[in-house]
Short mmCIF file of C-alpha atoms and ligand atoms in Angstrom, two decimals:
data_model
loop_
_atom_site.label_atom_id
_atom_site.label_comp_id
_atom_site.label_asym_id
_atom_site.label_seq_id
_atom_site.Cartn_x
_atom_site.Cartn_y
_atom_site.Cartn_z
CA MET D 125 129.94 31.22 25.25
CA LEU D 126 128.38 28.09 23.85
CA ILE D 127 129.59 24.63 24.74
CA LEU D 128 128.81 22.00 22.13
CA LEU D 129 128.56 18.51 23.57
CA ARG D 130 129.54 15.39 21.71
CA PRO D 131 126.68 13.20 20.46
CA ASP D 132 127.89 10.40 22.77
CA VAL D 133 128.18 12.60 25.87
CA THR D 134 127.13 10.80 29.06
CA ALA D 135 124.72 12.29 31.58
CA GLU D 136 127.57 12.48 34.09
CA GLN D 137 129.91 14.32 31.73
CA GLN D 138 127.14 16.79 30.93
CA ARG D 139 126.51 17.33 34.65
CA ASP D 140 130.22 17.99 35.19
CA VAL D 141 130.18 20.68 32.51
CA GLU D 142 127.10 22.33 34.05
CA ASP D 143 128.68 22.17 37.52
CA TYR D 144 131.88 23.74 36.26
CA VAL D 145 129.87 26.63 34.74
CA ARG D 146 128.24 27.16 38.15
CA THR D 147 131.60 27.03 39.90
CA LEU D 148 132.68 29.97 37.75
CA GLY D 149 129.61 31.86 39.01
CA TYR D 150 127.66 31.68 35.73
CA THR D 151 124.39 30.05 34.71
CA PRO D 152 124.28 27.01 32.37
CA HIS D 153 121.34 26.65 29.98
CA VAL D 154 120.93 23.26 28.36
CA ILE D 155 119.80 23.65 24.76
CA PRO D 156 118.71 20.31 23.29
CA GLY D 157 118.94 19.99 19.51
CA THR D 158 118.28 17.30 16.96
CA GLN D 159 121.97 17.03 16.02
CA ARG D 160 123.57 17.80 19.36
CA THR D 161 122.99 19.21 22.81
CA ALA D 162 124.62 22.52 23.68
CA ILE D 163 125.05 24.44 26.90
CA GLY D 164 124.75 28.21 26.76
CA ILE D 165 126.41 30.31 29.44
CA THR D 166 124.95 33.53 30.78
CA GLY D 167 125.90 35.76 33.69
CA ASN D 168 129.48 36.41 32.53
CA LYS D 169 130.59 40.04 32.23
CA GLY D 170 133.47 39.55 29.81
CA ALA D 171 134.72 36.72 27.63
CA VAL D 172 134.86 33.24 29.16
CA ASP D 173 138.01 31.20 28.51
CA PRO D 174 136.92 28.31 26.24
CA GLU D 175 140.05 26.18 26.84
CA PRO D 176 139.08 24.46 30.13
CA PHE D 177 135.76 23.44 28.57
CA ARG D 178 137.39 22.08 25.42
CA LEU D 179 139.46 19.77 27.58
CA MET D 180 136.48 18.29 29.41
CA PRO D 181 135.26 14.81 28.42
CA GLY D 182 132.09 14.87 26.35
CA VAL D 183 132.74 18.38 25.01
CA ALA D 184 133.10 18.79 21.24
CA ASP D 185 133.85 22.51 21.22
CA ALA D 186 133.42 25.78 23.08
CA ILE D 187 132.73 28.86 21.00
CA ALA D 188 132.12 32.52 21.68
CA VAL D 189 128.68 33.92 20.84
CA SER D 190 129.11 37.24 19.06
CA GLN D 191 125.59 38.64 19.52
CA PRO D 192 124.52 40.32 22.78
CA PHE D 193 121.40 38.15 22.75
CA LYS D 194 122.54 34.61 23.40
CA LEU D 195 119.89 32.00 24.08
CA VAL D 196 117.54 33.28 21.39
CA SER D 197 120.27 33.51 18.73
CA ARG D 198 120.78 31.19 15.77
CA GLU D 199 124.42 30.92 16.73
CA VAL D 200 123.43 29.07 19.88
CA LYS D 201 120.68 27.00 18.28
CA PRO D 202 120.93 26.63 14.50
CA GLU D 203 117.67 24.76 14.00
CA ASP D 204 114.23 26.39 14.13
CA THR D 205 112.37 26.21 17.41
CA VAL D 206 109.05 24.49 16.88
CA LEU D 207 106.46 25.15 19.57
CA GLN D 208 103.58 22.90 20.44
CA LEU D 209 100.73 25.34 20.98
CA GLY D 210 97.99 22.85 21.55
CA GLN D 211 97.13 19.36 20.47
CA GLY D 212 98.21 19.02 16.88
CA LEU D 213 99.17 22.67 16.50
CA ARG D 214 102.87 23.17 15.87
CA LEU D 215 104.28 26.62 15.22
CA GLY D 216 107.60 27.13 13.46
CA GLY D 217 107.36 24.12 11.15
CA PRO D 218 105.93 23.97 7.65
CA GLU D 219 102.44 25.01 8.73
CA ILE D 220 101.46 28.65 9.12
CA ILE D 221 99.11 29.37 12.01
CA VAL D 222 96.54 32.13 11.84
CA ALA D 223 95.15 33.76 14.97
CA ALA D 224 92.17 36.02 14.34
CA GLY D 225 89.53 37.85 16.30
CA PRO D 226 88.58 41.23 17.63
CA CYS D 227 90.98 43.74 19.09
CA SER D 228 88.94 43.61 22.31
CA VAL D 229 86.41 41.17 23.65
CA GLU D 230 83.24 43.27 23.83
CA SER D 231 80.33 40.90 24.39
CA ARG D 232 79.37 37.23 24.42
CA GLU D 233 77.64 37.50 21.06
CA GLN D 234 80.60 39.35 19.51
CA ILE D 235 83.28 36.87 20.57
CA LEU D 236 81.25 33.71 19.94
CA SER D 237 80.17 34.79 16.46
CA THR D 238 83.71 35.88 15.59
CA ALA D 239 85.20 32.61 16.82
CA GLU D 240 82.79 30.63 14.66
CA ALA D 241 83.43 32.78 11.59
CA VAL D 242 87.23 32.85 11.77
CA LYS D 243 87.33 29.12 12.43
CA ALA D 244 85.21 28.49 9.34
CA SER D 245 87.72 30.54 7.32
CA GLY D 246 90.71 28.57 8.62
CA ALA D 247 91.99 30.32 11.75
CA ARG D 248 93.27 27.99 14.45
CA MET D 249 93.53 30.54 17.23
CA LEU D 250 91.20 33.20 18.56
CA ARG D 251 92.62 36.57 19.54
CA GLY D 252 90.86 39.12 21.76
CA GLY D 253 92.03 41.53 24.41
CA ALA D 254 90.42 41.45 27.85
CA PHE D 255 92.94 43.75 29.53
CA LYS D 256 93.57 46.57 27.08
CA PRO D 257 96.48 49.00 27.42
CA ARG D 258 94.89 52.07 25.81
CA THR D 259 96.63 55.31 24.92
CA SER D 260 93.80 57.31 26.52
CA PRO D 261 92.47 56.53 29.99
CA TYR D 262 88.99 57.47 28.69
CA GLU D 263 88.93 54.74 26.05
CA PHE D 264 87.49 51.23 26.55
CA GLN D 265 89.85 49.37 28.87
CA GLY D 266 88.53 45.87 28.22
CA LEU D 267 86.12 43.54 30.03
CA LYS D 268 88.98 42.16 32.14
CA GLY D 269 87.93 39.02 34.07
CA ASP D 270 84.58 38.84 32.29
CA GLY D 271 86.42 39.04 28.98
CA LEU D 272 88.64 36.11 29.95
CA ALA D 273 85.55 34.06 30.87
CA LEU D 274 84.05 34.83 27.45
CA LEU D 275 87.28 33.80 25.72
CA ALA D 276 87.22 30.51 27.63
CA GLU D 277 83.62 29.96 26.55
CA ALA D 278 84.51 30.74 22.92
CA ARG D 279 87.39 28.27 23.11
CA SER D 280 85.09 25.50 24.34
CA ALA D 281 82.52 26.29 21.68
CA SER D 282 84.98 26.57 18.77
CA GLY D 283 88.00 24.47 19.69
CA LEU D 284 90.23 27.46 18.86
CA LEU D 285 93.16 28.21 21.16
CA VAL D 286 93.10 31.60 22.86
CA VAL D 287 95.72 34.34 22.57
CA THR D 288 95.15 37.33 24.82
CA GLU D 289 97.24 40.14 26.22
CA VAL D 290 98.74 40.23 29.68
CA LYS D 291 98.98 43.91 30.61
CA ASP D 292 100.81 43.73 33.92
CA THR D 293 102.28 41.41 36.52
CA GLU D 294 99.22 41.86 38.77
CA SER D 295 96.83 40.33 36.25
CA LEU D 296 99.28 37.70 34.98
CA PRO D 297 98.05 34.79 37.17
CA MET D 298 94.48 35.44 36.09
CA VAL D 299 95.29 35.82 32.38
CA ALA D 300 97.55 32.75 32.45
CA GLU D 301 94.61 30.65 33.66
CA THR D 302 92.75 31.28 30.41
CA ALA D 303 95.34 32.08 27.75
CA ASP D 304 96.89 29.34 25.64
CA LEU D 305 99.29 31.98 24.37
CA LEU D 306 100.18 35.03 26.47
CA GLN D 307 100.54 38.20 24.43
CA ILE D 308 102.92 40.91 25.57
CA GLY D 309 101.91 44.11 23.83
CA ALA D 310 104.09 46.61 22.04
CA ARG D 311 103.79 49.05 24.94
CA ASN D 312 105.15 46.43 27.29
CA MET D 313 107.98 45.01 25.22
CA GLN D 314 110.49 46.45 27.65
CA ASN D 315 108.45 46.00 30.82
CA PHE D 316 111.24 43.98 32.37
CA SER D 317 109.28 42.88 35.44
CA LEU D 318 106.60 41.46 33.17
CA LEU D 319 109.19 39.78 30.94
CA GLU D 320 110.80 38.20 33.99
CA ALA D 321 107.43 37.09 35.33
CA VAL D 322 106.44 35.30 32.10
CA GLY D 323 109.97 33.94 31.99
CA GLU D 324 109.17 32.00 35.16
CA LEU D 325 106.22 30.30 33.46
CA ARG D 326 106.50 27.38 31.09
CA ARG D 327 103.89 28.69 28.72
CA PRO D 328 104.05 30.13 25.20
CA VAL D 329 104.49 33.91 24.98
CA LEU D 330 103.84 36.15 21.96
CA LEU D 331 106.23 39.07 22.30
CA LYS D 332 105.22 42.05 20.18
CA ARG D 333 107.77 44.52 18.94
CA GLY D 334 107.73 47.89 20.68
CA MET D 335 106.62 50.67 18.36
CA SER D 336 110.07 52.28 18.44
CA ALA D 337 112.12 49.18 19.22
CA THR D 338 115.02 47.97 17.15
CA LEU D 339 115.28 44.29 16.32
CA LYS D 340 118.17 44.01 18.74
CA GLU D 341 116.07 45.48 21.54
CA MET D 342 113.29 43.05 20.70
CA LEU D 343 115.66 40.09 20.77
CA MET D 344 117.09 41.29 24.09
CA ALA D 345 113.53 41.44 25.46
CA ALA D 346 113.00 37.85 24.29
CA GLU D 347 116.29 36.96 25.98
CA TYR D 348 114.85 38.16 29.32
CA ILE D 349 112.11 35.54 29.01
CA VAL D 350 114.30 32.69 27.78
CA ALA D 351 117.04 33.44 30.34
CA ARG D 352 114.47 32.62 33.06
CA GLY D 353 113.91 29.23 31.51
CA ASN D 354 110.82 29.82 29.38
CA ARG D 355 111.90 28.94 25.86
CA GLN D 356 108.43 29.19 24.38
CA VAL D 357 108.73 32.64 22.88
CA ILE D 358 107.28 33.87 19.59
CA LEU D 359 108.50 37.16 18.12
CA CYS D 360 105.84 39.37 16.54
CA GLU D 361 106.42 42.18 14.06
CA ARG D 362 103.50 44.63 14.40
CA GLY D 363 104.77 47.74 12.69
CA ILE D 364 106.92 50.59 13.89
CA ARG D 365 106.46 54.32 14.12
CA THR D 366 107.87 56.24 11.16
CA PHE D 367 107.24 59.65 9.58
CA GLU D 368 104.40 58.19 7.49
CA THR D 369 100.91 59.32 8.50
CA MET D 370 98.70 57.65 5.88
CA THR D 371 99.04 54.41 7.80
CA ARG D 372 98.93 53.90 11.57
CA ASN D 373 102.34 52.23 11.66
CA THR D 374 104.83 51.04 9.07
CA PHE D 375 104.96 47.26 8.85
CA ASP D 376 108.65 46.38 8.76
CA ILE D 377 108.82 43.53 6.28
CA ASN D 378 112.60 43.45 6.80
CA ALA D 379 112.00 42.28 10.35
CA ILE D 380 110.76 38.89 9.24
CA PRO D 381 113.79 37.61 7.31
CA MET D 382 116.13 39.37 9.75
CA LEU D 383 114.53 37.82 12.84
CA LYS D 384 114.50 34.40 11.16
CA GLN D 385 118.18 34.83 10.36
CA LEU D 386 119.23 36.12 13.77
CA SER D 387 117.05 33.89 15.92
CA HIS D 388 115.69 30.35 16.00
CA LEU D 389 112.39 31.52 17.50
CA PRO D 390 109.16 31.44 15.46
CA VAL D 391 108.04 34.75 13.98
CA PHE D 392 104.49 36.06 13.80
CA ALA D 393 103.29 39.04 11.76
CA ASP D 394 100.49 41.40 12.76
CA PRO D 395 99.55 43.32 9.61
CA SER D 396 96.44 44.74 11.34
CA HIS D 397 98.46 46.98 13.66
CA GLY D 398 101.29 47.11 11.12
CA VAL D 399 99.15 48.94 8.57
CA GLY D 400 96.20 50.11 10.64
CA VAL D 401 94.08 50.68 7.55
CA ARG D 402 91.70 47.88 6.55
CA GLY D 403 92.39 47.96 2.82
CA GLY D 404 96.13 47.39 3.20
CA ILE D 405 95.98 44.39 5.49
CA PRO D 406 95.42 41.45 3.08
CA ALA D 407 98.37 42.46 0.87
CA VAL D 408 100.71 42.87 3.83
CA ALA D 409 99.51 39.55 5.28
CA ARG D 410 100.45 37.86 2.00
CA ALA D 411 103.78 39.69 1.92
CA ALA D 412 104.55 38.56 5.47
CA VAL D 413 103.91 34.94 4.56
CA ALA D 414 106.06 35.31 1.44
CA ALA D 415 108.81 36.78 3.64
CA GLY D 416 108.78 33.74 5.94
CA ALA D 417 106.35 34.49 8.78
CA ASP D 418 105.27 31.40 10.73
CA GLY D 419 101.98 32.89 11.86
CA LEU D 420 99.60 35.80 11.44
CA LEU D 421 97.61 37.83 13.94
CA ILE D 422 94.58 39.45 12.30
CA GLU D 423 91.87 41.66 13.77
CA VAL D 424 88.34 40.66 12.74
CA HIS D 425 85.06 42.12 14.01
CA PRO D 426 81.39 41.34 13.21
CA ASN D 427 80.75 45.06 12.73
CA PRO D 428 84.01 47.05 12.50
CA ALA D 429 82.18 50.40 12.43
CA LYS D 430 80.88 49.68 15.93
CA ALA D 431 84.13 48.23 17.37
CA LEU D 432 85.16 49.63 20.75
CA SER D 433 88.83 49.55 19.67
CA ASP D 434 90.70 49.38 16.38
CA GLY D 435 87.62 49.37 14.14
CA ALA D 436 89.49 51.04 11.26
CA GLN D 437 91.83 48.07 10.98
CA SER D 438 89.34 45.30 11.73
CA LEU D 439 88.22 43.10 8.86
CA THR D 440 84.66 41.88 8.39
CA PHE D 441 84.10 38.11 8.32
CA SER D 442 84.01 38.05 4.54
CA GLU D 443 87.11 40.23 4.21
CA PHE D 444 88.93 37.83 6.52
CA ASP D 445 87.74 34.88 4.46
CA ALA D 446 89.13 36.50 1.32
CA LEU D 447 92.42 37.26 3.10
CA MET D 448 92.78 33.57 3.95
CA VAL D 449 92.34 32.57 0.30
CA GLY D 450 95.24 34.83 -0.68
CA VAL D 451 97.38 33.71 2.26
CA ARG D 452 96.89 30.04 1.35
CA ALA D 453 97.96 30.71 -2.23
CA VAL D 454 101.13 32.50 -1.15
CA ALA D 455 101.88 29.84 1.46
CA ALA D 456 101.71 27.19 -1.25
CA ALA D 457 103.97 29.27 -3.48
CA VAL D 458 106.68 29.31 -0.79
CA GLY D 459 106.33 25.60 0.01
CA ARG D 460 104.18 25.92 3.10
CA SER D 461 100.56 25.42 4.04
CA VAL D 462 98.10 27.04 6.41
CA ALA D 463 97.12 24.93 9.42
CA GLY D 464 93.42 24.13 9.34
CA GLY D 465 93.09 25.65 5.93
C1 PEP T 199 96.55 44.35 20.09
O1 PEP T 199 97.01 43.28 19.66
O2 PEP T 199 95.34 44.65 20.08
C2 PEP T 199 97.51 45.38 20.56
C3 PEP T 199 97.20 46.24 21.52
O3 PEP T 199 98.68 45.34 19.87
P1 PEP T 199 100.04 46.18 20.07
O4 PEP T 199 100.50 45.87 21.46
O5 PEP T 199 100.91 45.62 19.00
O6 PEP T 199 99.69 47.63 19.87
MN1 MN T 200 94.21 46.16 18.49
#
């Protein structure tokens, strides 16, 4: 159920509506908009009777929400959510934001040189995992706290904002101290305790699609975060598992227009994991921008052959620079621009 308030609603009338929702045993969520404020209702098992709401002063209408995901749906909030990621960096508007960097933070030299290079090519955010959820327990697990310290140093040196993965609830407080954007990895998309924990924060979260997750499951995962009051969620398509073996994953280009249609949240694309093969990444990055992505997540390494994780899909500095040239051209063709580019 969504209650649309009149533009001239008073604070008292709005409070009465919220109180009435609570009296029924449900939770009201105030959704401010440029045209009107709405109140979403969650916690109901079946349909809620709209009539009593329609009769309340200050209420324009009460309508049922057809999708199982509510607060993240376009039905509930027709206009795009624009997130302020840092000073002057707005995601979800006309500007496309590029986050680039290594899969994992490996050393001071590696992260500082990458930050400088990707910034020079037009990235506005630095990516790099410090806590790495690896398929094998024998693979590099990340520098953990030391990696976070290096990311913080790279941020100070470059001015880039930091996006890094939060692997579990235990490390969340530590990661949240450094990260400007908290990444939830594909393997954790349905880690409900972690979703609830980041839902308690008021910090931006990049939610990556699980490798076998449907778009509905992804939107329901986002709903877990928003239902706890954290509206700063970014959806990220990173490829899904299919029968194809020439590529690591299959980047689902459909996801971008579908997510934009179904949800008001900004959408990122990660062609690095989506393709998993270096040569395919620039074309899929351009395709993602053409399809409406608001941001890109790209893996870049000073020496991909020596990378401790995801070397096969990491671009060199010059390959990343060339990718940005193509991305800027496509952005311009679809009436957008690349922030910092
Ligand atoms: C990553 O961004 O390096 C990563 C581990 O991504 P995903 O969770 O999409 O596999
Ligand atoms: Mn990676």
